[in-house]
Amino acid sequence: MNKILITVSVEIKKFFCSKVPLITMFAALIIPFIGGLFMFILKEPDLAQKMGVISAKAQIAGTADWDSYISLLTQAISIGGLMIFGFVTSWVFGREYSDRTIKDLLALPISRNIIVFSKFIVVILWCLLLSILVFALGLIVGQVVDIPGWSLEFIIQGLKVFFTCSLLTIMLSTPVALFACIGRGYLSPLGFVVFSLVLAQIVAATGYGQFFPWSIPALASGAAGKESAALENISIIIVLLTSMIGFIGTTFWWRYVDQN
């Protein structure tokens, strides 16, 4: 346990000495502001047009209420989170190869399993913190915009759906770590993130999104309609299996593959 705490603290220091926390926080916190802007436009279309926020030809579908707003935040974290969380994971695992520190790290008297586990802890903690910040700031922005339909019971229900989708998206970051190890750097995992994000939209459009892990968080958020938001057990199992494969594959790579 002592070695895990030490390794996690070291990984946290390395992480916060980089610009990744600032970049990912900025990217994540844009979400509630964009959502608030959409709600303002839907709520006051004439005023938004006079202020020059939208043009006379602009058309934005939807209604200005907390249901639509929280749904928008949830969809954004489910889709955009694949990119943001994937970027965090690719840096945490890929930097050791790009900075050529992998040999020094493996020479330490610490189990490779502990190193991998510590890196995943840092990824999960930071991604969870980003999700919390997005939702908390979203509530503040929603109050500033004065979105109608506030209800504590509804907010709690929206919070459950939001963090369910966030956790599903975070779990899909483990295969990114595996690609970072196989590709020995940043490019392979980032390419995998972009490819999986595009493929998720295509598969979801064909109607088989509930069987493709990277489409499932977006479907759970209601991006394809409220009727698709209810997850089936098979979808949850698929995400869990995908996450386990990524975690076990990364652990085995560090443990058994020759590090040159």
mmCIF file of C-alpha atoms in Angstrom:
data_model
loop_
_atom_site.group_PDB
_atom_site.id
_atom_site.type_symbol
_atom_site.label_atom_id
_atom_site.label_comp_id
_atom_site.label_asym_id
_atom_site.label_seq_id
_atom_site.Cartn_x
_atom_site.Cartn_y
_atom_site.Cartn_z
ATOM 1 C CA MET A 1 0.000 0.000 0.000
ATOM 2 C CA ASN A 2 2.851 2.392 0.847
ATOM 3 C CA LYS A 3 4.431 1.859 -2.565
ATOM 4 C CA ILE A 4 1.103 2.540 -4.305
ATOM 5 C CA LEU A 5 0.680 5.823 -2.408
ATOM 6 C CA ILE A 6 4.221 6.890 -3.264
ATOM 7 C CA THR A 7 3.823 5.962 -6.928
ATOM 8 C CA VAL A 8 0.458 7.731 -7.194
ATOM 9 C CA SER A 9 1.909 10.874 -5.616
ATOM 10 C CA VAL A 10 4.788 10.826 -8.100
ATOM 11 C CA GLU A 11 2.413 10.372 -11.028
ATOM 12 C CA ILE A 12 0.276 13.249 -9.757
ATOM 13 C CA LYS A 13 3.334 15.513 -9.543
ATOM 14 C CA LYS A 14 4.382 14.582 -13.082
ATOM 15 C CA PHE A 15 0.851 15.190 -14.318
ATOM 16 C CA PHE A 16 0.484 18.628 -12.760
ATOM 17 C CA CYS A 17 3.935 19.713 -13.911
ATOM 18 C CA SER A 18 2.622 19.437 -17.478
ATOM 19 C CA LYS A 19 0.110 21.591 -19.328
ATOM 20 C CA VAL A 20 -2.350 18.709 -19.734
ATOM 21 C CA PRO A 21 -4.476 19.583 -16.657
ATOM 22 C CA LEU A 22 -4.889 23.178 -17.835
ATOM 23 C CA ILE A 23 -5.677 22.182 -21.426
ATOM 24 C CA THR A 24 -8.201 19.504 -20.505
ATOM 25 C CA MET A 25 -9.854 21.682 -17.853
ATOM 26 C CA PHE A 26 -10.267 24.499 -20.359
ATOM 27 C CA ALA A 27 -11.709 22.088 -22.937
ATOM 28 C CA ALA A 28 -14.131 20.543 -20.438
ATOM 29 C CA LEU A 29 -15.334 23.820 -18.925
ATOM 30 C CA ILE A 30 -16.282 25.151 -22.335
ATOM 31 C CA ILE A 31 -19.170 22.653 -22.304
ATOM 32 C CA PRO A 32 -21.441 24.400 -19.742
ATOM 33 C CA PHE A 33 -20.826 27.819 -21.299
ATOM 34 C CA ILE A 34 -21.834 26.564 -24.740
ATOM 35 C CA GLY A 35 -24.880 24.873 -23.204
ATOM 36 C CA GLY A 36 -25.794 28.084 -21.413
ATOM 37 C CA LEU A 37 -25.444 30.038 -24.648
ATOM 38 C CA PHE A 38 -27.824 27.672 -26.441
ATOM 39 C CA MET A 39 -30.344 27.968 -23.610
ATOM 40 C CA PHE A 40 -30.094 31.769 -23.708
ATOM 41 C CA ILE A 41 -30.716 31.770 -27.461
ATOM 42 C CA LEU A 42 -33.705 29.433 -27.109
ATOM 43 C CA LYS A 43 -35.074 31.446 -24.214
ATOM 44 C CA GLU A 44 -34.571 34.913 -25.749
ATOM 45 C CA PRO A 45 -34.234 34.469 -29.535
ATOM 46 C CA ASP A 46 -35.143 38.079 -30.352
ATOM 47 C CA LEU A 47 -32.722 39.510 -27.792
ATOM 48 C CA ALA A 48 -29.960 37.155 -28.950
ATOM 49 C CA GLN A 49 -30.523 38.294 -32.524
ATOM 50 C CA LYS A 50 -30.391 41.974 -31.557
ATOM 51 C CA MET A 51 -27.155 41.384 -29.621
ATOM 52 C CA GLY A 52 -25.643 39.737 -32.704
ATOM 53 C CA VAL A 53 -25.279 36.346 -31.016
ATOM 54 C CA ILE A 54 -27.164 34.705 -33.894
ATOM 55 C CA SER A 55 -28.080 35.829 -37.371
ATOM 56 C CA ALA A 56 -31.623 36.277 -38.659
ATOM 57 C CA LYS A 57 -31.327 33.019 -40.615
ATOM 58 C CA ALA A 58 -30.146 30.924 -37.682
ATOM 59 C CA GLN A 59 -32.446 28.159 -36.495
ATOM 60 C CA ILE A 60 -31.838 26.271 -33.241
ATOM 61 C CA ALA A 61 -34.284 23.531 -32.364
ATOM 62 C CA GLY A 62 -35.210 22.669 -28.798
ATOM 63 C CA THR A 63 -36.681 24.188 -25.667
ATOM 64 C CA ALA A 64 -35.098 26.280 -22.929
ATOM 65 C CA ASP A 65 -35.594 24.180 -19.794
ATOM 66 C CA TRP A 66 -33.461 22.254 -17.327
ATOM 67 C CA ASP A 67 -34.365 18.935 -18.933
ATOM 68 C CA SER A 68 -32.880 19.993 -22.267
ATOM 69 C CA TYR A 69 -29.929 21.726 -20.611
ATOM 70 C CA ILE A 70 -28.778 18.804 -18.459
ATOM 71 C CA SER A 71 -29.389 16.446 -21.366
ATOM 72 C CA LEU A 72 -27.109 18.664 -23.459
ATOM 73 C CA LEU A 73 -24.387 18.577 -20.783
ATOM 74 C CA THR A 74 -24.692 14.792 -20.534
ATOM 75 C CA GLN A 75 -24.444 14.310 -24.287
ATOM 76 C CA ALA A 76 -21.428 16.616 -24.440
ATOM 77 C CA ILE A 77 -19.537 14.750 -21.705
ATOM 78 C CA SER A 78 -20.424 11.403 -23.323
ATOM 79 C CA ILE A 79 -19.133 12.386 -26.759
ATOM 80 C CA GLY A 80 -16.562 15.062 -25.995
ATOM 81 C CA GLY A 81 -15.381 13.085 -22.996
ATOM 82 C CA LEU A 82 -14.097 10.360 -25.291
ATOM 83 C CA MET A 83 -11.680 12.928 -26.719
ATOM 84 C CA ILE A 84 -10.816 14.740 -23.463
ATOM 85 C CA PHE A 85 -10.426 11.640 -21.288
ATOM 86 C CA GLY A 86 -8.602 9.863 -24.106
ATOM 87 C CA PHE A 87 -6.163 12.773 -24.366
ATOM 88 C CA VAL A 88 -5.432 12.532 -20.632
ATOM 89 C CA THR A 89 -4.845 8.779 -20.852
ATOM 90 C CA SER A 90 -2.638 9.014 -23.933
ATOM 91 C CA TRP A 91 -0.410 11.566 -22.197
ATOM 92 C CA VAL A 92 -0.134 9.709 -18.890
ATOM 93 C CA PHE A 93 0.956 6.485 -20.609
ATOM 94 C CA GLY A 94 2.541 7.816 -23.787
ATOM 95 C CA ARG A 95 4.830 10.425 -22.234
ATOM 96 C CA GLU A 96 7.145 7.761 -20.804
ATOM 97 C CA TYR A 97 8.006 6.691 -24.350
ATOM 98 C CA SER A 98 8.106 10.151 -25.919
ATOM 99 C CA ASP A 99 10.289 11.563 -23.122
ATOM 100 C CA ARG A 100 12.420 8.397 -23.105
ATOM 101 C CA THR A 101 11.891 7.865 -19.382
ATOM 102 C CA ILE A 102 10.464 4.362 -19.719
ATOM 103 C CA LYS A 103 13.811 2.633 -19.044
ATOM 104 C CA ASP A 104 14.418 4.712 -15.927
ATOM 105 C CA LEU A 105 10.912 3.967 -14.692
ATOM 106 C CA LEU A 106 11.259 0.227 -15.210
ATOM 107 C CA ALA A 107 14.605 0.216 -13.404
ATOM 108 C CA LEU A 108 12.962 1.350 -10.167
ATOM 109 C CA PRO A 109 12.442 -1.271 -7.405
ATOM 110 C CA ILE A 110 8.665 -1.047 -7.864
ATOM 111 C CA SER A 111 6.372 -3.606 -9.429
ATOM 112 C CA ARG A 112 5.286 -2.782 -12.969
ATOM 113 C CA ASN A 113 1.724 -3.635 -11.968
ATOM 114 C CA ILE A 114 1.850 -0.912 -9.318
ATOM 115 C CA ILE A 115 3.110 1.624 -11.862
ATOM 116 C CA VAL A 116 0.277 0.820 -14.286
ATOM 117 C CA PHE A 117 -2.298 0.833 -11.491
ATOM 118 C CA SER A 118 -1.037 4.212 -10.241
ATOM 119 C CA LYS A 119 -1.274 5.740 -13.701
ATOM 120 C CA PHE A 120 -4.861 4.553 -14.068
ATOM 121 C CA ILE A 121 -5.700 6.020 -10.650
ATOM 122 C CA VAL A 122 -4.427 9.429 -11.763
ATOM 123 C CA VAL A 123 -6.427 9.211 -15.006
ATOM 124 C CA ILE A 124 -9.645 8.211 -13.224
ATOM 125 C CA LEU A 125 -9.310 10.848 -10.490
ATOM 126 C CA TRP A 126 -8.663 13.680 -12.940
ATOM 127 C CA CYS A 127 -11.445 12.642 -15.326
ATOM 128 C CA LEU A 128 -13.891 12.381 -12.414
ATOM 129 C CA LEU A 129 -12.837 15.826 -11.209
ATOM 130 C CA LEU A 130 -13.404 17.259 -14.687
ATOM 131 C CA SER A 131 -16.883 15.700 -14.759
ATOM 132 C CA ILE A 132 -17.709 17.192 -11.352
ATOM 133 C CA LEU A 133 -16.503 20.627 -12.442
ATOM 134 C CA VAL A 134 -18.557 20.466 -15.649
ATOM 135 C CA PHE A 135 -21.767 19.629 -13.793
ATOM 136 C CA ALA A 136 -21.145 22.129 -10.965
ATOM 137 C CA LEU A 137 -20.345 24.954 -13.369
ATOM 138 C CA GLY A 138 -23.316 23.890 -15.477
ATOM 139 C CA LEU A 139 -25.632 24.459 -12.515
ATOM 140 C CA ILE A 140 -24.152 27.913 -11.951
ATOM 141 C CA VAL A 141 -24.445 28.871 -15.626
ATOM 142 C CA GLY A 142 -28.018 27.566 -15.685
ATOM 143 C CA GLN A 143 -28.937 29.780 -12.728
ATOM 144 C CA VAL A 144 -27.273 32.820 -14.321
ATOM 145 C CA VAL A 145 -29.175 32.270 -17.567
ATOM 146 C CA ASP A 146 -32.305 31.715 -15.436
ATOM 147 C CA ILE A 147 -33.418 28.556 -17.198
ATOM 148 C CA PRO A 148 -37.007 27.716 -16.218
ATOM 149 C CA GLY A 149 -38.144 24.406 -14.750
ATOM 150 C CA TRP A 150 -35.758 24.124 -11.779
ATOM 151 C CA SER A 151 -36.517 21.173 -9.523
ATOM 152 C CA LEU A 152 -34.215 19.583 -6.948
ATOM 153 C CA GLU A 153 -35.667 16.151 -7.622
ATOM 154 C CA PHE A 154 -35.100 16.568 -11.337
ATOM 155 C CA ILE A 155 -31.529 17.839 -10.807
ATOM 156 C CA ILE A 156 -30.717 14.771 -8.709
ATOM 157 C CA GLN A 157 -32.081 12.506 -11.447
ATOM 158 C CA GLY A 158 -30.082 14.413 -14.060
ATOM 159 C CA LEU A 159 -26.989 14.102 -11.867
ATOM 160 C CA LYS A 160 -27.357 10.312 -11.801
ATOM 161 C CA VAL A 161 -27.618 10.074 -15.586
ATOM 162 C CA PHE A 162 -24.741 12.538 -16.075
ATOM 163 C CA PHE A 163 -22.299 10.643 -13.884
ATOM 164 C CA THR A 164 -23.426 7.262 -15.211
ATOM 165 C CA CYS A 165 -22.482 8.429 -18.694
ATOM 166 C CA SER A 166 -19.270 9.996 -17.369
ATOM 167 C CA LEU A 167 -18.203 6.746 -15.706
ATOM 168 C CA LEU A 168 -18.980 4.742 -18.852
ATOM 169 C CA THR A 169 -16.864 7.172 -20.886
ATOM 170 C CA ILE A 170 -13.988 7.070 -18.390
ATOM 171 C CA MET A 171 -13.979 3.262 -18.443
ATOM 172 C CA LEU A 172 -13.447 3.366 -22.200
ATOM 173 C CA SER A 173 -10.098 5.117 -21.653
ATOM 174 C CA THR A 174 -8.262 1.901 -20.758
ATOM 175 C CA PRO A 175 -7.881 0.722 -24.396
ATOM 176 C CA VAL A 176 -6.309 4.124 -25.130
ATOM 177 C CA ALA A 177 -3.599 3.304 -22.582
ATOM 178 C CA LEU A 178 -2.961 -0.007 -24.336
ATOM 179 C CA PHE A 179 -2.553 1.730 -27.699
ATOM 180 C CA ALA A 180 -0.194 4.257 -26.087
ATOM 181 C CA CYS A 181 2.010 1.364 -24.939
ATOM 182 C CA ILE A 182 1.844 -0.495 -28.253
ATOM 183 C CA GLY A 183 2.484 2.666 -30.259
ATOM 184 C CA ARG A 184 5.107 3.870 -27.753
ATOM 185 C CA GLY A 185 3.940 7.480 -27.733
ATOM 186 C CA TYR A 186 1.031 9.879 -28.258
ATOM 187 C CA LEU A 187 0.079 9.500 -31.925
ATOM 188 C CA SER A 188 -1.290 5.945 -31.867
ATOM 189 C CA PRO A 189 -3.658 6.473 -28.907
ATOM 190 C CA LEU A 190 -4.862 9.842 -30.208
ATOM 191 C CA GLY A 191 -5.478 8.289 -33.612
ATOM 192 C CA PHE A 192 -7.395 5.489 -31.929
ATOM 193 C CA VAL A 193 -9.514 8.030 -30.019
ATOM 194 C CA VAL A 194 -10.454 9.890 -33.201
ATOM 195 C CA PHE A 195 -11.147 6.648 -35.077
ATOM 196 C CA SER A 196 -13.347 5.232 -32.286
ATOM 197 C CA LEU A 197 -15.237 8.532 -32.000
ATOM 198 C CA VAL A 198 -16.013 8.612 -35.724
ATOM 199 C CA LEU A 199 -16.855 4.919 -35.843
ATOM 200 C CA ALA A 200 -19.166 5.330 -32.835
ATOM 201 C CA GLN A 201 -21.273 7.842 -34.752
ATOM 202 C CA ILE A 202 -21.447 5.576 -37.798
ATOM 203 C CA VAL A 203 -22.384 2.461 -35.817
ATOM 204 C CA ALA A 204 -25.003 4.378 -33.822
ATOM 205 C CA ALA A 205 -26.557 5.621 -37.063
ATOM 206 C CA THR A 206 -26.948 2.037 -38.290
ATOM 207 C CA GLY A 207 -28.943 1.115 -35.191
ATOM 208 C CA TYR A 208 -26.350 -1.172 -33.584
ATOM 209 C CA GLY A 209 -24.873 1.368 -31.196
ATOM 210 C CA GLN A 210 -25.974 -0.594 -28.121
ATOM 211 C CA PHE A 211 -23.439 -3.285 -29.086
ATOM 212 C CA PHE A 212 -20.510 -0.952 -29.810
ATOM 213 C CA PRO A 213 -18.802 0.227 -26.596
ATOM 214 C CA TRP A 214 -17.895 3.725 -27.789
ATOM 215 C CA SER A 215 -21.484 4.413 -28.892
ATOM 216 C CA ILE A 216 -23.061 3.320 -25.604
ATOM 217 C CA PRO A 217 -22.344 6.423 -23.434
ATOM 218 C CA ALA A 218 -23.876 8.725 -26.045
ATOM 219 C CA LEU A 219 -26.939 6.491 -26.356
ATOM 220 C CA ALA A 220 -27.301 6.427 -22.568
ATOM 221 C CA SER A 221 -27.236 10.237 -22.546
ATOM 222 C CA GLY A 222 -30.202 10.358 -24.910
ATOM 223 C CA ALA A 223 -28.285 11.686 -27.901
ATOM 224 C CA ALA A 224 -30.342 9.440 -30.181
ATOM 225 C CA GLY A 225 -33.613 10.207 -28.392
ATOM 226 C CA LYS A 226 -35.087 9.520 -24.977
ATOM 227 C CA GLU A 227 -36.277 6.094 -26.065
ATOM 228 C CA SER A 228 -32.663 4.942 -26.535
ATOM 229 C CA ALA A 229 -31.445 6.289 -23.182
ATOM 230 C CA ALA A 230 -32.406 3.171 -21.213
ATOM 231 C CA LEU A 231 -29.350 0.927 -21.201
ATOM 232 C CA GLU A 232 -29.713 -2.820 -21.547
ATOM 233 C CA ASN A 233 -27.590 -5.127 -19.422
ATOM 234 C CA ILE A 234 -25.686 -6.306 -22.492
ATOM 235 C CA SER A 235 -24.540 -2.741 -23.184
ATOM 236 C CA ILE A 236 -23.173 -2.296 -19.662
ATOM 237 C CA ILE A 237 -21.439 -5.687 -19.864
ATOM 238 C CA ILE A 238 -19.848 -4.726 -23.191
ATOM 239 C CA VAL A 239 -18.406 -1.513 -21.720
ATOM 240 C CA LEU A 240 -17.120 -3.370 -18.649
ATOM 241 C CA LEU A 241 -15.490 -6.071 -20.789
ATOM 242 C CA THR A 242 -13.890 -3.465 -23.052
ATOM 243 C CA SER A 243 -12.525 -1.623 -20.018
ATOM 244 C CA MET A 244 -11.185 -4.844 -18.495
ATOM 245 C CA ILE A 245 -9.504 -5.827 -21.762
ATOM 246 C CA GLY A 246 -7.793 -2.445 -21.937
ATOM 247 C CA PHE A 247 -6.673 -2.591 -18.305
ATOM 248 C CA ILE A 248 -5.460 -6.208 -18.402
ATOM 249 C CA GLY A 249 -3.831 -5.714 -21.809
ATOM 250 C CA THR A 250 -1.923 -2.656 -20.565
ATOM 251 C CA THR A 251 -0.825 -4.488 -17.424
ATOM 252 C CA PHE A 252 0.371 -7.503 -19.396
ATOM 253 C CA TRP A 253 2.217 -5.259 -21.847
ATOM 254 C CA TRP A 254 4.184 -3.597 -19.062
ATOM 255 C CA ARG A 255 4.796 -6.898 -17.301
ATOM 256 C CA TYR A 256 5.788 -9.222 -20.139
ATOM 257 C CA VAL A 257 6.579 -7.330 -23.339
ATOM 258 C CA ASP A 258 10.251 -6.548 -23.805
ATOM 259 C CA GLN A 259 10.818 -2.815 -23.239
ATOM 260 C CA ASN A 260 13.439 -1.611 -25.691
#
